[in-house]
Each structure stands twice: as structure tokens, then as C-alpha cells.
Amino acid sequence: MTVTLHLAASSSDVHTRRALYDLSAAVVKKKKIVVVTGAGISCSCGIPDFRSSDGLYNMVKERYPDVVMKGRDLFDASLFRDTTSTSVFYSFIAELKKKIDDATPSQTHHFIKTLDSKNKLLRSYTQNIDGLEERVGLMGSSGEAAKSSGKVKSAAKLRVKEVRNVQLHGDIHRVRCIVCSAEFPCAQEHTNAFLEGTAPDCPECLSRSEARIARSARPIRVGSLRPGIVLYDEPHPLGEEIGAIQMADVNKKPDMLIIMGTSMKVHGLKQLVKDFAKTIHSTSSASTSSSSSKRPCKVVFVNKTPPSSEWADIIDYHVSGDTDSWTHKVLEDWKRIRPSDWEIQQTLVAAEDGFSVAGAFKTAKPSTAIDTKAKKQVLKKKDENIAPESSSSDLHAHDIQKSVNPPSSPSKRRQKSSHYDDSNSSPSKRQSVAAFKGTLPASERKLLFSETTNHPEPPADYAESSKMDISLLDLSMQDVQAEVIKEIEEAAKPAARRRKAVRPATASTKVTVPRTKTIASKPVGRRKTSRSLNTANT
């Protein structure tokens, strides 16, 4: 059973106010919302609807009583059978397009865009032909941007994933050829021709016909352009693509359906709403189905007129009132329920006069003027270690020169150069720059390697005539005399050489061994050994 909530009674009735607040909370919690809209959401923009007392149907009946019996007849596909009804249709659509061009999107259009920007909108389906959804940033199915480029304009495919608003009845801002089905934007020249009750020729058919005549071929029929809207009893040019989009959205299991500004009298729209409502109700959560105290807020109908009895088991809530007022209340409740969704993160943007914030706030200008060239060097990543050049007078010339050349890597530095100066480096890495002035005095040298107990004390004139001996055998590094040096060298000689020098010289006897001739003998039974041969020779 559908529950009706009067929006005007929310200020006085507590139960109505609480129920409307629950609807707003449901919108905040849901993540896959399907929105279906009609002409009622554009009434506040100055565009009349169809079935109200001051709608388009009554306007057409009053203006052309001799042409149509009912206002609906002017939007039926059978009007092209008569030239008079066709002329009236063209002029009426041209006047309607002028009103649409002067209109601006309403609060409801911006609400749908907000759902999309907050990642809560699964898809929007509309019966409107005004194209106001595209002005707020929702890509429509009939627009040029939603179609992929192709060789033939009529064969262009629809970008299903990028379409956010499905236009069920076409777009008044497009024109279509009645012969080749080529589509073009509705320009001012097309509108002027429609105001006069005539239809302009199709440029695509005209160019092909002229090309055939140029090669002496039979000319083809040149079609005329008509408004790119879908009339009653007329197939939609993108019917297959729209059906594929609807099936894809149903398989994604939406969790909420919002219907606004339509009376749901068209058969195609009725079937679409029933399919979505059935899917949403079947995928209800266990917690919602178990709790019978609260009615699930899954299918909401917002319109001034109530729905018919056939929607009693389909629509959960009917909000009686203006769509702009209800969407405004939902946004206000949304900001109170979840304020984190409305926090805006500021972004720094580089500007000519410094850094500015992309938003309502701006940073203050720096107190000191910064050179533009130095600022660019700071922004570059490869020069991040280079200090920017400063124009202040207190910066010395040698400091600027140091900041221009970046320090080399440790493997490429010279051995005696350091990345830091001596004042900032560690004690272990500091290098002494004092020059070596000569030989250290003997008294200081003895402090390193000395054994004063093993050697006698040198005489007084020893420092003038002595030479420093750096021997591997004696590491005392003291000055010694010639006799001491000779004793040390003698002691360092090998023992064998010392014995040889002490042994007296004897006459050496030279023993000569006579040469033996090689005897070639024949092999015998028993091989002679070398010992027997030597005995025989002797």
C-alpha cells in the first residue's frame, strides 16, 4: 500500500516530518539509485508539461482547433501523412525550442547531478526532450558526445558506459533525416525553416545525389530534416541500445528508485518502472524484511498528482508536492546527517603571482619578493638540491656560486675535497691542511718507537752529524754511528755466510769423469741394467 506524505504539512505534522526525514536518510545511505523523470521537473524553468490544465496538449488544441482533435494528435507519428498537420507540427516545435533555449536547469536537475557526483546515481531516465540534464553535466544518450565516431553518421554506436542520462523521447536540439536517418545539431537555420512550416533538405542526401549526377548516375531521393524527438507509435532510433542499458542496470541490482514529475501514462515508461521496482523489492535486505515497524523506502514517487491504483503495490511512498521543494529538503537533511560528504578539499594551483587555492579561499602573498626564475628552479624535480638565486643584497657572490653547482656524488669526488667544510664535518673526516716543515727533532721522534734502555745515550754533537736510519730490523728510529751500523749489518747476515767467511780457504780438487760412449747393442734375452753397463765400461 502506498503511503502519501504531503510536503506542505511537514511544518505542522510531526509524523509527516519524521517520515520525510527517513526518506532523506534513505537517499543518503543508498549507493545505486535509479531516477526516472518527466516534464514536471522542468515546469519551474518556464517549460510547460503535457497533461496539466495549462500544458502543451491544451495549448495545441486551443491554437489549432481545425487541425487536431486532441492535443496528443500533434505528437503522433501519423501527422506526417498530412501536409497541414506537418506544417503545424514544425512551427509548434520551433516555438517550443525557443522557450527551451531561454530556460535554465532547475533545482531538481542539480539534485540529479549531485547524486551522480557523490557516486550514488546508477542511471537517470527521462521523458523530457529539453536536454537540461546535459547542461548540468549529465551526458545524454542523444547527444553527439555519447556516440562513437563512425564513417556513417547513422551507424554510430552509443557509448553505453559513459551515458548518464537516457533520453527516452529524443532531444529537441537534434534533427534527423526521414530518409537516411543522419543526425545533425539543430542550428538556427533549421529553426527558421521550422518556424515557416517547412523542413530543410538533408545535406547528406544532397551531397550523395550530386555525386551520382556528376558521374552520370541516376539521382537518389533527397530527404528532409525533422526534429529529433520520438513521437507516439514510432520506434526509437536507439531502441536496442536503450534496452541493453536497461538490462545492464537491472543486473546491477539497484537499491532505490525515485520517480519525479511524470504521470506514468506511456506504456514503455510503465514497463520500465515496474521492472526496476520488482528488482529493488526482490533484493531487499534481511534486516528490512524482518522489521515490520518501518516501511522500506525503496520506491518513491514525487508528483503533485497521486498515482493510479495500479501502482499501489509498487510505489512505497508518494510525496505530494513540488519536486524542487522536496529535493531541496533532501539536500538540507543530507548535510545534517552526513556533513563529511560535503567537505571540499582545497587544492593548491600554481598561478603567475604565486600559489592559489582552487576554491573559495586563496593564500596570502609572500612578504618577500621571489624571483620567477628561482621559483621555477624550485618546482623542477631535477634541480631540487640547487638553492634558488636570490636578489637580496645580503647574499654574497661566493654563496651564489656554490648554490649553482650541485655537489658531486661521493664516488666522483676528488680525494682531498669534501662535501662539507671543516667546521661542519665530523672530526674523523677533517683533513689537516698544515704543511710539513721538516724533520722532527730527535727528542720528539724517540717518543714514537724508542727503547732507551737498550742503547747508550748519544753524544752532544750527534744531532748535527747523524743521519736517520729507518730499518725494518730496528724500529727504534734513532741515529746510530758507523760502528754500530756495521755491527748491525754483520749480525743481519745469514749464519752460513758467516761460517764461510770464518773457514780458511782450501784448494779445491776438481774430479773429472771420463765420457762414456753410448753402445748400441742388440736386444738379448735378459736386459742389462745400467749398473752392469757402468761396470763393464770401467
XYZ file of C-alpha atoms in Angstrom:
538
model
C 0.000 0.000 0.000
C 1.308 3.406 -0.976
C 1.816 5.930 1.827
C 1.109 9.552 0.868
C 3.112 12.345 2.504
C 2.111 15.961 1.945
C 5.157 18.138 1.729
C 3.284 21.245 2.851
C 2.230 19.553 6.098
C 5.766 18.802 7.204
C 5.985 22.029 9.194
C 2.921 21.218 11.346
C 2.678 17.408 11.390
C 5.376 15.604 13.369
C 4.742 12.221 11.782
C 4.988 13.646 8.257
C 8.177 15.458 9.134
C 9.658 12.291 10.595
C 8.682 10.215 7.563
C 10.205 12.769 5.185
C 13.377 12.737 7.252
C 13.516 8.931 6.901
C 13.234 9.326 3.124
C 16.159 11.730 3.145
C 18.192 9.332 5.286
C 17.434 6.534 2.826
C 18.758 8.645 -0.043
C 21.957 9.278 1.935
C 22.513 5.581 2.651
C 21.752 4.206 -0.815
C 24.507 3.784 -3.403
C 22.692 2.612 -6.576
C 19.787 4.985 -7.160
C 17.783 4.985 -10.395
C 15.955 8.247 -11.216
C 13.014 8.445 -13.646
C 11.795 11.953 -14.527
C 9.122 13.592 -16.637
C 8.083 17.042 -17.792
C 7.063 18.078 -14.255
C 10.677 18.769 -13.201
C 11.006 21.447 -15.921
C 7.853 23.416 -15.106
C 9.764 25.734 -12.803
C 12.089 26.502 -15.726
C 9.237 28.010 -17.771
C 8.652 24.926 -19.942
C 5.028 23.643 -19.839
C 4.247 19.988 -19.302
C 1.844 17.942 -21.425
C -1.245 16.876 -19.465
C -1.885 19.681 -16.978
C -4.570 22.350 -17.474
C -2.037 24.764 -18.964
C 0.047 22.082 -20.634
C 1.066 21.579 -24.239
C -1.927 19.445 -25.192
C -4.479 22.111 -24.273
C -2.301 24.820 -25.827
C -2.207 22.981 -29.170
C -5.959 22.315 -29.113
C -6.767 25.983 -28.499
C -4.343 27.266 -31.139
C -5.145 24.778 -33.919
C -8.770 23.629 -33.385
C -9.277 22.811 -37.065
C -6.118 20.721 -37.425
C -6.177 18.385 -34.442
C -8.989 16.913 -32.404
C -6.816 16.315 -29.353
C -3.520 17.756 -28.306
C -1.957 14.305 -28.312
C -2.559 14.066 -32.086
C 0.132 16.669 -32.737
C 2.712 14.291 -31.186
C 1.622 11.208 -33.082
C 3.626 9.712 -35.953
C 0.551 9.795 -38.207
C 0.751 13.599 -38.546
C 3.325 13.259 -41.370
C 0.584 11.883 -43.606
C -0.950 15.331 -43.946
C 0.973 18.380 -45.100
C -1.102 20.749 -42.973
C -0.513 18.873 -39.725
C 3.148 18.529 -40.603
C 3.496 22.291 -41.109
C 1.736 22.977 -37.807
C 3.998 20.478 -36.055
C 7.149 22.147 -37.384
C 6.097 25.642 -36.336
C 4.963 24.488 -32.893
C 8.247 22.662 -32.212
C 10.237 25.741 -33.290
C 8.366 27.889 -30.756
C 8.893 25.291 -28.045
C 12.605 25.171 -28.796
C 12.866 28.938 -28.296
C 11.387 28.593 -24.799
C 13.771 25.760 -24.004
C 16.797 27.749 -25.165
C 15.896 30.545 -22.749
C 15.335 28.175 -19.797
C 17.841 27.285 -17.095
C 18.138 23.997 -15.158
C 16.012 23.700 -12.023
C 16.817 22.537 -8.504
C 15.768 19.008 -9.431
C 18.260 18.877 -12.310
C 21.061 19.922 -9.971
C 19.905 17.321 -7.434
C 20.327 14.550 -10.012
C 23.788 15.865 -10.826
C 24.629 15.866 -7.105
C 23.683 12.201 -6.862
C 25.983 11.481 -9.765
C 28.913 13.463 -8.329
C 28.527 11.685 -4.953
C 28.649 8.273 -6.715
C 25.064 7.419 -5.780
C 23.380 7.603 -9.196
C 23.225 4.390 -11.161
C 21.400 5.972 -14.131
C 18.851 8.640 -14.970
C 15.946 8.006 -17.357
C 13.902 10.945 -18.615
C 10.921 11.554 -20.864
C 11.954 15.163 -21.410
C 13.190 16.479 -24.736
C 14.613 19.758 -23.409
C 18.129 18.438 -22.722
C 18.513 20.397 -19.458
C 20.204 17.417 -17.813
C 23.108 17.769 -20.191
C 23.541 21.412 -19.205
C 24.258 20.415 -15.605
C 26.861 17.860 -16.716
C 24.949 14.601 -17.308
C 25.819 13.089 -20.679
C 22.640 12.298 -22.637
C 22.090 9.370 -24.946
C 21.020 11.583 -27.870
C 23.998 13.936 -27.751
C 26.920 13.926 -30.140
C 29.422 13.180 -27.342
C 27.634 9.929 -26.446
C 28.136 8.426 -29.897
C 31.354 6.894 -31.111
C 32.820 8.184 -34.358
C 31.991 6.194 -37.464
C 32.126 6.534 -41.227
C 28.342 6.817 -41.478
C 26.621 9.132 -39.024
C 23.545 6.955 -38.796
C 25.689 3.889 -37.939
C 27.434 5.479 -34.958
C 27.304 3.327 -31.828
C 26.324 4.535 -28.392
C 28.887 4.719 -25.584
C 26.873 2.826 -23.012
C 29.307 3.201 -20.090
C 29.605 6.978 -20.449
C 25.880 7.751 -20.790
C 24.454 9.057 -17.504
C 21.034 10.231 -18.720
C 18.925 8.125 -21.084
C 16.590 10.271 -23.188
C 13.597 8.046 -23.858
C 11.866 10.504 -26.207
C 14.808 12.022 -28.026
C 16.266 15.538 -27.999
C 14.789 18.695 -29.462
C 18.284 20.058 -30.074
C 18.883 17.440 -32.788
C 17.428 16.999 -36.289
C 17.160 13.733 -38.209
C 16.679 12.884 -41.853
C 13.489 10.954 -42.630
C 15.258 9.004 -45.429
C 18.856 8.207 -44.422
C 18.400 8.797 -40.626
C 21.504 11.005 -40.480
C 21.527 13.272 -37.411
C 22.794 16.845 -37.081
C 22.683 19.550 -34.413
C 19.663 21.820 -34.737
C 21.154 25.095 -35.974
C 19.489 28.479 -36.293
C 18.805 27.958 -39.984
C 16.857 24.821 -39.173
C 14.774 26.658 -36.563
C 13.960 29.459 -39.015
C 12.754 26.925 -41.578
C 10.590 25.165 -38.970
C 9.004 28.485 -37.974
C 7.814 28.910 -41.537
C 6.294 25.429 -41.511
C 8.844 23.902 -43.911
C 11.587 21.330 -43.466
C 15.159 21.877 -44.769
C 16.830 19.340 -47.061
C 19.240 16.766 -45.694
C 22.841 17.739 -46.591
C 23.939 14.088 -46.507
C 21.374 13.006 -49.091
C 22.030 16.130 -51.175
C 25.793 15.508 -51.372
C 25.314 11.847 -52.392
C 22.766 12.795 -55.027
C 25.070 15.430 -56.523
C 27.946 12.959 -56.568
C 25.835 10.462 -58.506
C 24.782 13.098 -61.009
C 28.433 14.091 -61.518
C 29.306 10.561 -62.631
C 26.195 10.361 -64.853
C 24.278 8.084 -62.481
C 20.640 8.147 -61.514
C 19.947 10.704 -58.746
C 18.578 9.488 -55.430
C 15.809 10.911 -53.290
C 16.814 13.810 -51.052
C 15.218 13.535 -47.653
C 14.096 16.360 -45.357
C 15.123 17.050 -41.791
C 12.686 16.747 -38.902
C 13.093 17.374 -35.151
C 14.972 14.551 -33.439
C 12.202 13.637 -30.993
C 10.282 10.364 -30.731
C 6.521 10.551 -31.341
C 3.757 8.158 -30.352
C 3.593 4.888 -32.328
C 7.124 5.490 -33.609
C 10.166 3.273 -32.932
C 13.092 4.809 -31.136
C 16.263 5.064 -33.293
C 18.317 3.895 -30.293
C 15.806 1.318 -29.064
C 18.266 -1.588 -28.973
C 20.937 0.417 -27.149
C 18.435 1.709 -24.575
C 17.180 -1.825 -23.980
C 20.757 -3.012 -23.404
C 21.360 -0.175 -20.926
C 18.196 -1.022 -19.012
C 19.073 -4.714 -18.757
C 22.581 -3.862 -17.578
C 21.180 -1.596 -14.845
C 18.703 -4.236 -13.706
C 21.509 -6.797 -13.392
C 23.453 -4.362 -11.192
C 20.628 -4.631 -8.604
C 19.734 -1.018 -7.787
C 18.690 -0.287 -4.198
C 16.340 2.697 -4.696
C 14.020 4.145 -7.366
C 12.961 7.820 -7.404
C 10.193 8.859 -9.842
C 9.589 12.592 -10.257
C 7.388 14.794 -12.428
C 5.598 12.188 -14.537
C 2.113 10.684 -14.541
C 3.388 7.339 -15.947
C 0.770 7.009 -18.693
C 3.137 5.916 -21.505
C 3.312 2.137 -21.878
C 7.087 1.950 -22.340
C 7.787 4.003 -19.230
C 5.314 1.971 -17.168
C 7.106 -1.243 -18.064
C 10.492 0.285 -17.251
C 9.347 1.425 -13.789
C 7.795 -1.949 -12.994
C 10.976 -3.818 -13.949
C 13.148 -1.665 -11.708
C 10.670 -1.763 -8.801
C 10.452 -5.550 -8.978
C 14.214 -5.900 -8.875
C 14.568 -3.470 -5.965
C 11.892 -5.149 -3.872
C 13.272 -8.642 -4.534
C 16.759 -7.651 -3.400
C 15.610 -6.216 -0.075
C 17.932 -6.873 2.828
C 17.097 -9.337 5.598
C 17.057 -6.648 8.250
C 14.487 -4.593 6.381
C 12.231 -7.547 5.681
C 12.364 -8.768 9.283
C 11.477 -5.405 10.822
C 7.820 -4.703 10.148
C 7.723 -1.466 12.158
C 9.179 0.652 9.363
C 8.114 0.549 5.755
C 11.059 0.231 3.352
C 11.888 3.452 1.498
C 12.748 1.869 -1.808
C 10.345 3.229 -4.469
C 9.458 6.912 -4.009
C 7.098 8.854 -6.266
C 7.256 12.677 -6.138
C 4.496 14.470 -8.029
C 1.602 16.864 -7.465
C -0.968 14.352 -8.730
C -1.287 10.974 -6.966
C -0.567 7.713 -8.816
C -3.346 5.449 -10.015
C -4.469 2.321 -8.188
C -2.327 0.008 -10.316
C 0.764 1.348 -8.525
C -0.469 0.544 -5.013
C 1.791 -2.487 -4.534
C 4.726 -0.985 -6.435
C 5.227 2.517 -5.023
C 6.151 2.686 -1.331
C 5.832 6.452 -0.724
C 4.105 9.230 -2.637
C 5.385 12.714 -1.797
C 2.681 15.180 -2.828
C 4.328 18.447 -3.753
C 6.799 20.223 -5.941
C 9.911 18.311 -6.958
C 12.196 21.304 -6.369
C 10.968 21.696 -2.779
C 11.454 18.024 -1.974
C 14.954 17.833 -3.477
C 15.937 20.971 -1.584
C 14.760 19.390 1.687
C 16.681 16.187 0.951
C 19.892 18.138 0.397
C 19.430 20.066 3.640
C 18.841 16.862 5.603
C 21.784 15.254 3.861
C 24.147 17.976 5.085
C 22.955 17.433 8.659
C 23.023 13.639 8.542
C 26.423 13.263 6.913
C 28.375 16.521 6.776
C 31.553 14.725 5.715
C 30.082 14.227 2.231
C 30.102 17.991 1.729
C 33.637 18.744 2.833
C 35.683 20.208 -0.001
C 39.398 19.527 -0.145
C 41.317 22.590 -1.253
C 43.962 22.162 -3.929
C 46.982 24.383 -4.475
C 47.234 25.657 -8.031
C 50.315 27.388 -9.396
C 49.497 30.923 -10.591
C 51.530 33.759 -12.021
C 51.555 35.758 -8.800
C 52.238 32.776 -6.541
C 50.241 29.766 -5.376
C 46.460 29.954 -5.180
C 43.829 27.551 -3.869
C 41.295 26.065 -6.276
C 38.181 27.129 -4.412
C 36.802 29.973 -2.394
C 39.994 30.557 -0.381
C 43.333 31.946 -1.507
C 46.717 32.031 0.135
C 48.296 35.319 1.097
C 51.168 36.641 -0.982
C 54.646 36.101 0.473
C 56.240 39.032 2.273
C 59.496 38.882 0.294
C 59.565 39.002 -3.456
C 60.759 35.783 -5.067
C 62.411 35.724 -8.436
C 60.345 33.909 -11.076
C 63.358 32.061 -12.439
C 64.366 30.874 -8.974
C 60.785 29.735 -8.289
C 60.778 27.617 -11.436
C 64.034 26.007 -10.365
C 62.477 25.052 -7.048
C 59.494 23.465 -8.795
C 61.699 21.354 -11.036
C 62.413 17.993 -9.501
C 65.787 17.524 -11.071
C 67.067 20.777 -9.553
C 65.634 20.274 -6.120
C 69.085 20.353 -4.452
C 70.010 23.684 -6.029
C 69.292 26.733 -3.931
C 67.299 29.409 -5.830
C 69.091 32.531 -6.868
C 68.194 35.401 -4.599
C 68.264 39.062 -5.488
C 68.746 40.281 -1.907
C 71.840 42.322 -1.196
C 72.913 40.346 1.841
C 73.729 37.244 -0.231
C 77.436 37.117 -1.094
C 78.780 36.269 -4.506
C 80.632 33.151 -3.412
C 77.468 31.756 -1.808
C 75.603 32.150 -5.085
C 78.401 30.385 -6.930
C 78.267 27.475 -4.516
C 74.480 27.094 -4.923
C 74.697 26.939 -8.719
C 76.968 23.885 -8.873
C 75.412 20.844 -7.180
C 77.698 18.661 -5.058
C 79.011 15.596 -6.858
C 78.428 12.078 -5.684
C 80.901 10.560 -3.162
C 82.348 8.218 -5.798
C 83.146 11.117 -8.154
C 84.651 13.493 -5.610
C 88.344 14.173 -5.508
C 90.247 12.585 -2.692
C 91.141 15.851 -0.994
C 87.778 17.548 -1.450
C 84.861 17.269 0.923
C 81.137 17.948 0.552
C 81.274 19.741 3.887
C 83.682 22.274 5.226
C 85.911 21.557 8.193
C 83.658 23.353 10.608
C 80.627 21.186 9.746
C 82.336 17.836 9.152
C 82.972 15.209 11.759
C 86.412 15.031 13.438
C 87.217 11.731 11.713
C 86.637 13.277 8.254
C 88.511 16.509 8.799
C 91.727 16.858 6.856
C 94.762 18.652 8.101
C 95.961 21.435 5.859
C 99.159 22.273 7.805
C 102.336 21.947 5.705
C 105.189 19.603 6.767
C 108.027 21.838 7.751
C 110.881 19.291 8.026
C 112.392 16.550 10.186
C 111.150 16.320 13.720
C 113.700 16.765 16.460
C 115.249 13.634 17.827
C 113.720 14.107 21.212
C 110.224 14.101 19.699
C 110.890 11.212 17.324
C 112.010 8.996 20.158
C 108.593 9.271 21.704
C 107.050 7.078 18.958
C 109.244 3.979 18.915
C 112.041 4.105 21.472
C 113.911 1.732 23.690
C 116.251 3.969 25.665
C 117.364 1.138 27.944
C 118.985 -0.914 25.127
C 121.122 1.825 23.564
C 123.579 4.283 25.045
C 122.804 7.928 25.106
C 124.203 9.744 22.038
C 126.893 12.414 22.405
C 126.161 16.123 22.378
C 127.229 16.738 18.738
C 125.192 13.813 17.495
C 122.253 15.866 16.118
C 124.445 17.733 13.595
C 126.317 14.813 12.007
C 123.847 11.955 12.332
C 121.601 10.513 9.688
C 118.249 8.942 10.321
C 118.047 5.239 9.818
C 114.696 3.638 9.084
C 115.463 -0.056 9.197
C 112.943 -2.846 9.236
C 115.091 -4.786 11.646
C 115.476 -1.941 14.113
C 112.355 0.208 14.514
C 113.858 2.411 17.180
C 114.293 5.242 14.604
C 117.334 6.585 16.418
C 120.563 7.951 14.948
C 123.457 5.479 15.204
C 127.190 5.729 14.445
C 129.114 3.950 11.707
C 130.481 1.231 14.002
C 127.005 0.423 15.253
C 125.705 0.253 11.678
C 128.452 -2.190 10.727
C 127.672 -4.399 13.698
C 124.007 -4.427 12.807
C 124.713 -5.367 9.201
C 127.089 -8.091 10.266
C 124.541 -9.519 12.627
C 121.917 -9.480 9.909
C 123.961 -11.736 7.578
C 122.919 -15.412 7.369
C 124.766 -17.905 9.570
C 126.096 -19.895 6.592
C 127.763 -16.859 5.081
C 129.323 -16.025 8.413
C 130.754 -19.574 8.710
C 132.086 -19.411 5.169
C 133.829 -16.182 5.907
C 135.484 -17.674 9.038
C 136.595 -21.049 7.310
C 140.160 -20.889 5.790
C 140.443 -21.070 2.067
C 141.441 -24.629 0.775
C 142.429 -25.797 -2.639
C 139.518 -27.252 -4.380
C 140.085 -30.588 -6.204
C 138.385 -30.958 -9.475
C 137.304 -34.501 -10.313
C 136.844 -35.197 -13.976
C 134.663 -38.034 -15.062
C 135.540 -39.569 -18.409
C 132.920 -39.535 -21.011
C 131.358 -42.802 -21.908
C 130.305 -43.701 -25.356
C 126.859 -44.993 -25.948
C 126.941 -48.580 -27.005
C 124.184 -49.696 -29.290
C 123.576 -53.371 -28.702
C 121.037 -55.748 -29.943
C 118.370 -56.894 -27.595
C 119.213 -60.081 -25.758
C 117.215 -62.395 -23.710
C 117.915 -60.608 -20.485
C 118.083 -56.841 -20.481
C 121.224 -55.398 -18.935
C 120.857 -52.831 -16.299
C 122.620 -49.548 -16.196
C 124.730 -50.764 -13.294
C 126.219 -53.614 -15.311
C 126.992 -51.293 -18.179
C 128.876 -48.946 -15.935
C 130.881 -51.879 -14.518
C 131.825 -53.064 -17.993
C 132.977 -49.686 -19.044
C 135.186 -49.281 -16.067
